[in-house]
Amino acid sequence: MFGIFKKKTEKEKLQEKYQQLQKESYELSGTNRKLSDQKTYEAEEVMKQLEKLS
């Protein structure tokens, strides 16, 4: 019930950012491959940060 007031942890924020970047990369893959690759790279960097936290 009170989950809406709970602050997100750094790990949760990074996971959301990773998922968003992966989604953007997929959507761009049909129209702009270079931008898609850039988003994939950014997602990989976020994943590295997640691994450091674990």
mmCIF file of N, CA and C in Angstrom:
data_model
loop_
_atom_site.group_PDB
_atom_site.id
_atom_site.type_symbol
_atom_site.label_atom_id
_atom_site.label_comp_id
_atom_site.label_asym_id
_atom_site.label_seq_id
_atom_site.Cartn_x
_atom_site.Cartn_y
_atom_site.Cartn_z
ATOM 1 N N MET A 1 0.814 -1.189 0.000
ATOM 2 C CA MET A 1 0.000 0.000 0.000
ATOM 3 C C MET A 1 0.861 1.258 0.000
ATOM 4 N N PHE A 2 1.927 1.213 0.783
ATOM 5 C CA PHE A 2 2.768 2.391 0.874
ATOM 6 C C PHE A 2 3.987 2.301 -0.035
ATOM 7 N N GLY A 3 3.960 1.366 -0.959
ATOM 8 C CA GLY A 3 5.063 1.195 -1.898
ATOM 9 C C GLY A 3 5.257 2.401 -2.802
ATOM 10 N N ILE A 4 4.213 3.206 -2.983
ATOM 11 C CA ILE A 4 4.339 4.368 -3.863
ATOM 12 C C ILE A 4 5.212 5.448 -3.246
ATOM 13 N N PHE A 5 5.387 5.393 -1.926
ATOM 14 C CA PHE A 5 6.196 6.400 -1.250
ATOM 15 C C PHE A 5 7.636 5.946 -1.045
ATOM 16 N N LYS A 6 7.901 4.691 -1.363
ATOM 17 C CA LYS A 6 9.233 4.137 -1.181
ATOM 18 C C LYS A 6 10.175 4.719 -2.231
ATOM 19 N N LYS A 7 11.329 5.179 -1.786
ATOM 20 C CA LYS A 7 12.322 5.695 -2.730
ATOM 21 C C LYS A 7 13.011 4.529 -3.419
ATOM 22 N N LYS A 8 13.339 4.741 -4.676
ATOM 23 C CA LYS A 8 14.009 3.701 -5.447
ATOM 24 C C LYS A 8 15.484 3.666 -5.077
ATOM 25 N N THR A 9 16.010 2.466 -5.027
ATOM 26 C CA THR A 9 17.428 2.318 -4.767
ATOM 27 C C THR A 9 18.199 2.633 -6.047
ATOM 28 N N GLU A 10 19.485 2.803 -5.901
ATOM 29 C CA GLU A 10 20.344 3.080 -7.057
ATOM 30 C C GLU A 10 20.265 1.924 -8.054
ATOM 31 N N LYS A 11 20.203 0.710 -7.532
ATOM 32 C CA LYS A 11 20.127 -0.472 -8.395
ATOM 33 C C LYS A 11 18.830 -0.465 -9.201
ATOM 34 N N GLU A 12 17.721 -0.125 -8.572
ATOM 35 C CA GLU A 12 16.433 -0.078 -9.269
ATOM 36 C C GLU A 12 16.435 0.994 -10.355
ATOM 37 N N LYS A 13 17.041 2.132 -10.052
ATOM 38 C CA LYS A 13 17.117 3.212 -11.039
ATOM 39 C C LYS A 13 17.930 2.775 -12.254
ATOM 40 N N LEU A 14 19.050 2.114 -11.999
ATOM 41 C CA LEU A 14 19.904 1.649 -13.096
ATOM 42 C C LEU A 14 19.209 0.566 -13.918
ATOM 43 N N GLN A 15 18.458 -0.301 -13.254
ATOM 44 C CA GLN A 15 17.732 -1.342 -13.983
ATOM 45 C C GLN A 15 16.690 -0.729 -14.908
ATOM 46 N N GLU A 16 15.984 0.282 -14.432
ATOM 47 C CA GLU A 16 14.996 0.959 -15.270
ATOM 48 C C GLU A 16 15.659 1.652 -16.452
ATOM 49 N N LYS A 17 16.801 2.299 -16.181
ATOM 50 C CA LYS A 17 17.522 2.987 -17.249
ATOM 51 C C LYS A 17 18.002 1.979 -18.292
ATOM 52 N N TYR A 18 18.491 0.835 -17.838
ATOM 53 C CA TYR A 18 18.949 -0.215 -18.748
ATOM 54 C C TYR A 18 17.804 -0.695 -19.633
ATOM 55 N N GLN A 19 16.667 -0.969 -19.027
ATOM 56 C CA GLN A 19 15.514 -1.442 -19.791
ATOM 57 C C GLN A 19 15.060 -0.402 -20.804
ATOM 58 N N GLN A 20 15.062 0.861 -20.412
ATOM 59 C CA GLN A 20 14.642 1.929 -21.315
ATOM 60 C C GLN A 20 15.598 2.042 -22.506
ATOM 61 N N LEU A 21 16.888 1.963 -22.239
ATOM 62 C CA LEU A 21 17.879 2.046 -23.315
ATOM 63 C C LEU A 21 17.763 0.857 -24.267
ATOM 64 N N GLN A 22 17.517 -0.323 -23.725
ATOM 65 C CA GLN A 22 17.343 -1.503 -24.573
ATOM 66 C C GLN A 22 16.108 -1.344 -25.456
ATOM 67 N N LYS A 23 15.044 -0.810 -24.894
ATOM 68 C CA LYS A 23 13.810 -0.601 -25.653
ATOM 69 C C LYS A 23 14.044 0.403 -26.781
ATOM 70 N N GLU A 24 14.722 1.515 -26.455
ATOM 71 C CA GLU A 24 15.013 2.530 -27.468
ATOM 72 C C GLU A 24 15.893 1.947 -28.571
ATOM 73 N N SER A 25 16.869 1.154 -28.177
ATOM 74 C CA SER A 25 17.763 0.536 -29.150
ATOM 75 C C SER A 25 16.981 -0.358 -30.107
ATOM 76 N N TYR A 26 16.072 -1.141 -29.567
ATOM 77 C CA TYR A 26 15.264 -2.036 -30.399
ATOM 78 C C TYR A 26 14.391 -1.245 -31.369
ATOM 79 N N GLU A 27 13.769 -0.179 -30.861
ATOM 80 C CA GLU A 27 12.893 0.627 -31.707
ATOM 81 C C GLU A 27 13.671 1.320 -32.825
ATOM 82 N N LEU A 28 14.899 1.732 -32.534
ATOM 83 C CA LEU A 28 15.722 2.418 -33.531
ATOM 84 C C LEU A 28 16.362 1.455 -34.532
ATOM 85 N N SER A 29 16.432 0.188 -34.181
ATOM 86 C CA SER A 29 17.148 -0.765 -35.033
ATOM 87 C C SER A 29 16.542 -0.880 -36.432
ATOM 88 N N GLY A 30 15.279 -0.549 -36.566
ATOM 89 C CA GLY A 30 14.648 -0.634 -37.878
ATOM 90 C C GLY A 30 14.875 0.584 -38.744
ATOM 91 N N THR A 31 15.226 1.712 -38.127
ATOM 92 C CA THR A 31 15.348 2.947 -38.893
ATOM 93 C C THR A 31 16.755 3.536 -38.895
ATOM 94 N N ASN A 32 17.439 3.478 -37.763
ATOM 95 C CA ASN A 32 18.736 4.133 -37.653
ATOM 96 C C ASN A 32 19.694 3.220 -36.888
ATOM 97 N N ARG A 33 20.446 2.433 -37.626
ATOM 98 C CA ARG A 33 21.313 1.432 -37.007
ATOM 99 C C ARG A 33 22.414 2.069 -36.150
ATOM 100 N N LYS A 34 22.961 3.176 -36.586
ATOM 101 C CA LYS A 34 24.042 3.821 -35.841
ATOM 102 C C LYS A 34 23.549 4.284 -34.471
ATOM 103 N N LEU A 35 22.385 4.911 -34.439
ATOM 104 C CA LEU A 35 21.807 5.363 -33.172
ATOM 105 C C LEU A 35 21.437 4.168 -32.294
ATOM 106 N N SER A 36 20.962 3.107 -32.916
ATOM 107 C CA SER A 36 20.625 1.886 -32.188
ATOM 108 C C SER A 36 21.868 1.310 -31.511
ATOM 109 N N ASP A 37 22.974 1.275 -32.234
ATOM 110 C CA ASP A 37 24.230 0.777 -31.670
ATOM 111 C C ASP A 37 24.695 1.644 -30.507
ATOM 112 N N GLN A 38 24.489 2.945 -30.615
ATOM 113 C CA GLN A 38 24.878 3.859 -29.547
ATOM 114 C C GLN A 38 24.057 3.583 -28.282
ATOM 115 N N LYS A 39 22.765 3.365 -28.449
ATOM 116 C CA LYS A 39 21.899 3.065 -27.300
ATOM 117 C C LYS A 39 22.293 1.734 -26.666
ATOM 118 N N THR A 40 22.660 0.765 -27.499
ATOM 119 C CA THR A 40 23.098 -0.530 -26.985
ATOM 120 C C THR A 40 24.371 -0.361 -26.166
ATOM 121 N N TYR A 41 25.281 0.456 -26.655
ATOM 122 C CA TYR A 41 26.527 0.718 -25.929
ATOM 123 C C TYR A 41 26.232 1.371 -24.580
ATOM 124 N N GLU A 42 25.337 2.360 -24.577
ATOM 125 C CA GLU A 42 24.967 3.024 -23.330
ATOM 126 C C GLU A 42 24.349 2.025 -22.353
ATOM 127 N N ALA A 43 23.522 1.120 -22.860
ATOM 128 C CA ALA A 43 22.897 0.104 -22.016
ATOM 129 C C ALA A 43 23.960 -0.815 -21.413
ATOM 130 N N GLU A 44 24.971 -1.150 -22.195
ATOM 131 C CA GLU A 44 26.050 -1.997 -21.688
ATOM 132 C C GLU A 44 26.824 -1.295 -20.576
ATOM 133 N N GLU A 45 27.017 0.000 -20.711
ATOM 134 C CA GLU A 45 27.701 0.766 -19.672
ATOM 135 C C GLU A 45 26.881 0.778 -18.380
ATOM 136 N N VAL A 46 25.571 0.910 -18.514
ATOM 137 C CA VAL A 46 24.694 0.880 -17.343
ATOM 138 C C VAL A 46 24.767 -0.503 -16.690
ATOM 139 N N MET A 47 24.821 -1.556 -17.507
ATOM 140 C CA MET A 47 24.913 -2.913 -16.968
ATOM 141 C C MET A 47 26.215 -3.096 -16.194
ATOM 142 N N LYS A 48 27.291 -2.507 -16.666
ATOM 143 C CA LYS A 48 28.564 -2.584 -15.943
ATOM 144 C C LYS A 48 28.439 -1.927 -14.575
ATOM 145 N N GLN A 49 27.731 -0.796 -14.515
ATOM 146 C CA GLN A 49 27.510 -0.124 -13.235
ATOM 147 C C GLN A 49 26.678 -1.004 -12.307
ATOM 148 N N LEU A 50 25.680 -1.679 -12.867
ATOM 149 C CA LEU A 50 24.848 -2.590 -12.070
ATOM 150 C C LEU A 50 25.686 -3.728 -11.489
ATOM 151 N N GLU A 51 26.582 -4.258 -12.297
ATOM 152 C CA GLU A 51 27.421 -5.359 -11.835
ATOM 153 C C GLU A 51 28.349 -4.908 -10.715
ATOM 154 N N LYS A 52 28.794 -3.667 -10.760
ATOM 155 C CA LYS A 52 29.649 -3.144 -9.694
ATOM 156 C C LYS A 52 28.885 -3.048 -8.378
ATOM 157 N N LEU A 53 27.593 -2.739 -8.454
ATOM 158 C CA LEU A 53 26.781 -2.619 -7.249
ATOM 159 C C LEU A 53 26.469 -3.975 -6.624
ATOM 160 N N SER A 54 26.464 -5.009 -7.436
ATOM 161 C CA SER A 54 26.085 -6.344 -6.934
ATOM 162 C C SER A 54 27.215 -7.012 -6.202
#
